[in-house]
mmCIF file with all atom_site columns, C-alpha atoms and ligand atoms in Angstrom:
data_model
loop_
_atom_site.group_PDB
_atom_site.id
_atom_site.type_symbol
_atom_site.label_atom_id
_atom_site.label_alt_id
_atom_site.label_comp_id
_atom_site.label_asym_id
_atom_site.label_entity_id
_atom_site.label_seq_id
_atom_site.pdbx_PDB_ins_code
_atom_site.Cartn_x
_atom_site.Cartn_y
_atom_site.Cartn_z
_atom_site.occupancy
_atom_site.B_iso_or_equiv
_atom_site.pdbx_formal_charge
_atom_site.auth_seq_id
_atom_site.auth_comp_id
_atom_site.auth_asym_id
_atom_site.auth_atom_id
_atom_site.pdbx_PDB_model_num
ATOM   1  C  CA  . MET A 1 1  ? 0.158   6.371   7.019  1.00 0.00 ? 273 MET A CA  1
ATOM   2  C  CA  . ALA A 1 2  ? 0.142   3.129   5.114  1.00 0.00 ? 274 ALA A CA  1
ATOM   3  C  CA  . LEU A 1 3  ? -2.709  1.302   3.457  1.00 0.00 ? 275 LEU A CA  1
ATOM   4  C  CA  . VAL A 1 4  ? -3.858  -2.045  4.797  1.00 0.00 ? 276 VAL A CA  1
ATOM   5  C  CA  . ILE A 1 5  ? -5.179  -5.187  3.132  1.00 0.00 ? 277 ILE A CA  1
ATOM   6  C  CA  . LYS A 1 6  ? -8.292  -6.651  4.690  1.00 0.00 ? 278 LYS A CA  1
ATOM   7  C  CA  . GLU A 1 7  ? -9.213  -10.295 5.139  1.00 0.00 ? 279 GLU A CA  1
ATOM   8  C  CA  . GLU A 1 8  ? -11.375 -10.245 2.014  1.00 0.00 ? 280 GLU A CA  1
ATOM   9  C  CA  . CYS A 1 9  ? -8.177  -10.614 -0.045 1.00 0.00 ? 281 CYS A CA  1
ATOM   10 C  CA  . VAL A 1 10 ? -8.535  -13.470 -2.526 1.00 0.00 ? 282 VAL A CA  1
ATOM   11 C  CA  . LEU A 1 11 ? -4.766  -13.829 -3.121 1.00 0.00 ? 283 LEU A CA  1
ATOM   12 C  CA  . CYS A 1 12 ? -5.077  -12.823 -6.762 1.00 0.00 ? 284 CYS A CA  1
ATOM   13 C  CA  . THR A 1 13 ? -1.456  -11.453 -6.761 1.00 0.00 ? 285 THR A CA  1
ATOM   14 C  CA  . VAL A 1 14 ? -2.310  -8.400  -8.870 1.00 0.00 ? 286 VAL A CA  1
ATOM   15 C  CA  . CYS A 1 15 ? -1.334  -5.738  -6.337 1.00 0.00 ? 287 CYS A CA  1
ATOM   16 C  CA  . GLU A 1 16 ? 2.147   -7.038  -5.538 1.00 0.00 ? 288 GLU A CA  1
ATOM   17 C  CA  . SER A 1 17 ? 3.790   -6.010  -8.791 1.00 0.00 ? 289 SER A CA  1
ATOM   18 C  CA  . GLU A 1 18 ? 2.048   -2.621  -8.818 1.00 0.00 ? 290 GLU A CA  1
ATOM   19 C  CA  . CYS A 1 19 ? 3.775   -1.330  -5.692 1.00 0.00 ? 291 CYS A CA  1
ATOM   20 C  CA  . PRO A 1 20 ? 6.666   1.008   -6.489 1.00 0.00 ? 292 PRO A CA  1
ATOM   21 C  CA  . ASN A 1 21 ? 8.144   0.429   -3.029 1.00 0.00 ? 293 ASN A CA  1
ATOM   22 C  CA  . GLY A 1 22 ? 8.035   -3.365  -2.844 1.00 0.00 ? 294 GLY A CA  1
ATOM   23 C  CA  . ALA A 1 23 ? 5.830   -3.042  0.205  1.00 0.00 ? 295 ALA A CA  1
ATOM   24 C  CA  . ILE A 1 24 ? 3.388   -5.846  -0.649 1.00 0.00 ? 296 ILE A CA  1
ATOM   25 C  CA  . SER A 1 25 ? 4.021   -9.506  0.012  1.00 0.00 ? 297 SER A CA  1
ATOM   26 C  CA  . ARG A 1 26 ? 2.027   -12.659 0.399  1.00 0.00 ? 298 ARG A CA  1
ATOM   27 C  CA  . GLY A 1 27 ? 0.959   -13.801 3.840  1.00 0.00 ? 299 GLY A CA  1
ATOM   28 C  CA  . ASP A 1 28 ? -0.684  -17.061 4.793  1.00 0.00 ? 300 ASP A CA  1
ATOM   29 C  CA  . ASP A 1 29 ? -4.276  -16.025 4.206  1.00 0.00 ? 301 ASP A CA  1
ATOM   30 C  CA  . ALA A 1 30 ? -3.963  -12.640 2.549  1.00 0.00 ? 302 ALA A CA  1
ATOM   31 C  CA  . TYR A 1 31 ? -1.437  -10.289 1.035  1.00 0.00 ? 303 TYR A CA  1
ATOM   32 C  CA  . MET A 1 32 ? 0.126   -7.804  3.425  1.00 0.00 ? 304 MET A CA  1
ATOM   33 C  CA  . ILE A 1 33 ? 1.502   -4.263  3.249  1.00 0.00 ? 305 ILE A CA  1
ATOM   34 C  CA  . ASP A 1 34 ? 4.688   -3.365  5.111  1.00 0.00 ? 306 ASP A CA  1
ATOM   35 C  CA  . SER A 1 35 ? 3.753   -0.087  6.765  1.00 0.00 ? 307 SER A CA  1
ATOM   36 C  CA  . THR A 1 36 ? 7.395   0.975   6.933  1.00 0.00 ? 308 THR A CA  1
ATOM   37 C  CA  . LEU A 1 37 ? 7.629   0.914   3.131  1.00 0.00 ? 309 LEU A CA  1
ATOM   38 C  CA  . CYS A 1 38 ? 4.194   2.095   1.990  1.00 0.00 ? 310 CYS A CA  1
ATOM   39 C  CA  . THR A 1 39 ? 4.113   5.790   1.057  1.00 0.00 ? 311 THR A CA  1
ATOM   40 C  CA  . GLU A 1 40 ? 0.553   5.668   -0.304 1.00 0.00 ? 312 GLU A CA  1
ATOM   41 C  CA  . CYS A 1 41 ? 2.433   5.891   -3.622 1.00 0.00 ? 313 CYS A CA  1
ATOM   42 C  CA  . ALA A 1 42 ? 3.550   9.460   -2.920 1.00 0.00 ? 314 ALA A CA  1
ATOM   43 C  CA  . GLY A 1 43 ? 6.395   10.424  -5.225 1.00 0.00 ? 315 GLY A CA  1
ATOM   44 C  CA  . PHE A 1 44 ? 5.343   7.911   -7.866 1.00 0.00 ? 316 PHE A CA  1
ATOM   45 C  CA  . TYR A 1 45 ? 1.605   8.173   -8.510 1.00 0.00 ? 317 TYR A CA  1
ATOM   46 C  CA  . ASP A 1 46 ? -1.248  10.449  -7.558 1.00 0.00 ? 318 ASP A CA  1
ATOM   47 C  CA  . GLN A 1 47 ? -3.273  7.610   -6.072 1.00 0.00 ? 319 GLN A CA  1
ATOM   48 C  CA  . PRO A 1 48 ? -2.500  4.283   -4.362 1.00 0.00 ? 320 PRO A CA  1
ATOM   49 C  CA  . GLN A 1 49 ? -1.885  1.823   -7.183 1.00 0.00 ? 321 GLN A CA  1
ATOM   50 C  CA  . CYS A 1 50 ? -2.618  -1.290  -5.148 1.00 0.00 ? 322 CYS A CA  1
ATOM   51 C  CA  . ALA A 1 51 ? -6.084  -0.079  -4.203 1.00 0.00 ? 323 ALA A CA  1
ATOM   52 C  CA  . ALA A 1 52 ? -6.745  0.954   -7.790 1.00 0.00 ? 324 ALA A CA  1
ATOM   53 C  CA  . VAL A 1 53 ? -6.152  -2.550  -9.163 1.00 0.00 ? 325 VAL A CA  1
ATOM   54 C  CA  . CYS A 1 54 ? -7.633  -4.731  -6.415 1.00 0.00 ? 326 CYS A CA  1
ATOM   55 C  CA  . PRO A 1 55 ? -10.610 -6.602  -7.887 1.00 0.00 ? 327 PRO A CA  1
ATOM   56 C  CA  . VAL A 1 56 ? -12.378 -7.036  -4.560 1.00 0.00 ? 328 VAL A CA  1
ATOM   57 C  CA  . ASP A 1 57 ? -11.666 -3.553  -3.170 1.00 0.00 ? 329 ASP A CA  1
ATOM   58 C  CA  . CYS A 1 58 ? -10.068 -4.846  0.011  1.00 0.00 ? 330 CYS A CA  1
ATOM   59 C  CA  . ILE A 1 59 ? -7.196  -2.336  0.266  1.00 0.00 ? 331 ILE A CA  1
ATOM   60 C  CA  . SER A 1 60 ? -7.853  0.879   2.104  1.00 0.00 ? 332 SER A CA  1
ATOM   61 C  CA  . THR A 1 61 ? -6.629  3.430   4.586  1.00 0.00 ? 333 THR A CA  1
ATOM   62 C  CA  . PRO A 1 62 ? -7.220  2.299   8.178  1.00 0.00 ? 334 PRO A CA  1
ATOM   63 C  CA  . ALA A 1 63 ? -10.442 3.642   9.654  1.00 0.00 ? 335 ALA A CA  1
ATOM   64 C  CA  . ASP A 1 64 ? -8.541  5.416   12.428 1.00 0.00 ? 336 ASP A CA  1
ATOM   65 C  CA  . ALA A 1 65 ? -6.072  7.030   10.054 1.00 0.00 ? 337 ALA A CA  1
ATOM   66 C  CA  . LYS A 1 66 ? -5.259  10.654  10.585 1.00 0.00 ? 338 LYS A CA  1
ATOM   67 C  CA  . PRO A 1 67 ? -4.069  13.011  7.875  1.00 0.00 ? 339 PRO A CA  1
ATOM   68 C  CA  . GLN A 1 68 ? -0.307  12.736  7.698  1.00 0.00 ? 340 GLN A CA  1
ATOM   69 C  CA  . ASP A 1 69 ? 1.766   15.619  6.490  1.00 0.00 ? 341 ASP A CA  1
ATOM   70 C  CA  . GLY A 1 70 ? 4.993   13.614  6.435  1.00 0.00 ? 342 GLY A CA  1
ATOM   71 C  CA  . ILE A 1 71 ? 4.165   11.077  3.761  1.00 0.00 ? 343 ILE A CA  1
ATOM   72 C  CA  . TYR A 1 72 ? 6.346   12.745  1.133  1.00 0.00 ? 344 TYR A CA  1
ATOM   73 C  CA  . GLN A 1 73 ? 9.211   12.914  3.614  1.00 0.00 ? 345 GLN A CA  1
ATOM   74 C  CA  . LYS A 1 74 ? 8.775   9.171   4.108  1.00 0.00 ? 346 LYS A CA  1
ATOM   75 C  CA  . PHE A 1 75 ? 9.117   8.706   0.358  1.00 0.00 ? 347 PHE A CA  1
ATOM   76 C  CA  . LEU A 1 76 ? 12.307  10.772  0.355  1.00 0.00 ? 348 LEU A CA  1
ATOM   77 C  CA  . ARG A 1 77 ? 13.770  8.683   3.188  1.00 0.00 ? 349 ARG A CA  1
ATOM   78 C  CA  . LEU A 1 78 ? 13.043  5.483   1.310  1.00 0.00 ? 350 LEU A CA  1
ATOM   79 C  CA  . VAL A 1 79 ? 14.656  6.596   -1.933 1.00 0.00 ? 351 VAL A CA  1
ATOM   80 C  CA  . SER A 1 80 ? 17.686  8.317   -0.414 1.00 0.00 ? 352 SER A CA  1
HETATM 81 S  S1  . SF4 B 2 .  ? -0.298  2.494   -1.592 1.00 0.00 ? 43  SF4 B S1  1
HETATM 82 FE FE1 . SF4 B 2 .  ? 1.364   2.402   -3.098 1.00 0.00 ? 43  SF4 B FE1 1
HETATM 83 S  S2  . SF4 B 2 .  ? 3.224   2.293   -1.828 1.00 0.00 ? 43  SF4 B S2  1
HETATM 84 FE FE2 . SF4 B 2 .  ? 1.506   1.678   -0.503 1.00 0.00 ? 43  SF4 B FE2 1
HETATM 85 S  S3  . SF4 B 2 .  ? 1.383   -0.535  -0.673 1.00 0.00 ? 43  SF4 B S3  1
HETATM 86 FE FE3 . SF4 B 2 .  ? -0.044  0.327   -2.182 1.00 0.00 ? 43  SF4 B FE3 1
HETATM 87 S  S4  . SF4 B 2 .  ? 1.127   0.407   -4.091 1.00 0.00 ? 43  SF4 B S4  1
HETATM 88 FE FE4 . SF4 B 2 .  ? 2.617   0.178   -2.386 1.00 0.00 ? 43  SF4 B FE4 1
HETATM 89 S  S1  . SF4 B 2 .  ? -5.205  -7.180  -5.444 1.00 0.00 ? 44  SF4 B S1  1
HETATM 90 FE FE1 . SF4 B 2 .  ? -6.574  -7.365  -3.662 1.00 0.00 ? 44  SF4 B FE1 1
HETATM 91 S  S2  . SF4 B 2 .  ? -7.350  -9.464  -3.738 1.00 0.00 ? 44  SF4 B S2  1
HETATM 92 FE FE2 . SF4 B 2 .  ? -5.566  -9.384  -5.086 1.00 0.00 ? 44  SF4 B FE2 1
HETATM 93 S  S3  . SF4 B 2 .  ? -3.834  -10.027 -3.781 1.00 0.00 ? 44  SF4 B S3  1
HETATM 94 FE FE3 . SF4 B 2 .  ? -3.929  -7.785  -3.686 1.00 0.00 ? 44  SF4 B FE3 1
HETATM 95 S  S4  . SF4 B 2 .  ? -5.189  -7.346  -1.894 1.00 0.00 ? 44  SF4 B S4  1
HETATM 96 FE FE4 . SF4 B 2 .  ? -5.544  -9.498  -2.419 1.00 0.00 ? 44  SF4 B FE4 1
#
């Protein structure tokens, strides 16, 4: 699973440099997370860094997210 950025994003830029996977980039109206790169920070930190720094709390796990056992395997694929 990957986190998502909601429309409340105020384009403050803070989250982009926090991502260890380079998964965050600026869109037209909000920053975006590339779901193929986001590991929820597994392998680097014990909590999602982008969500931790967002001043308006607009980064979260999708409401329909299911627990995913393979997130660490995703991290290993990305770094291999
Ligand atoms: S949860 Fe971690 S890996 Fe995913 S976008 Fe945020 S900072 Fe990047
Ligand atoms: S930290 Fe939050 S408000 Fe700032 S750019 Fe990232 S998602 Fe948008």
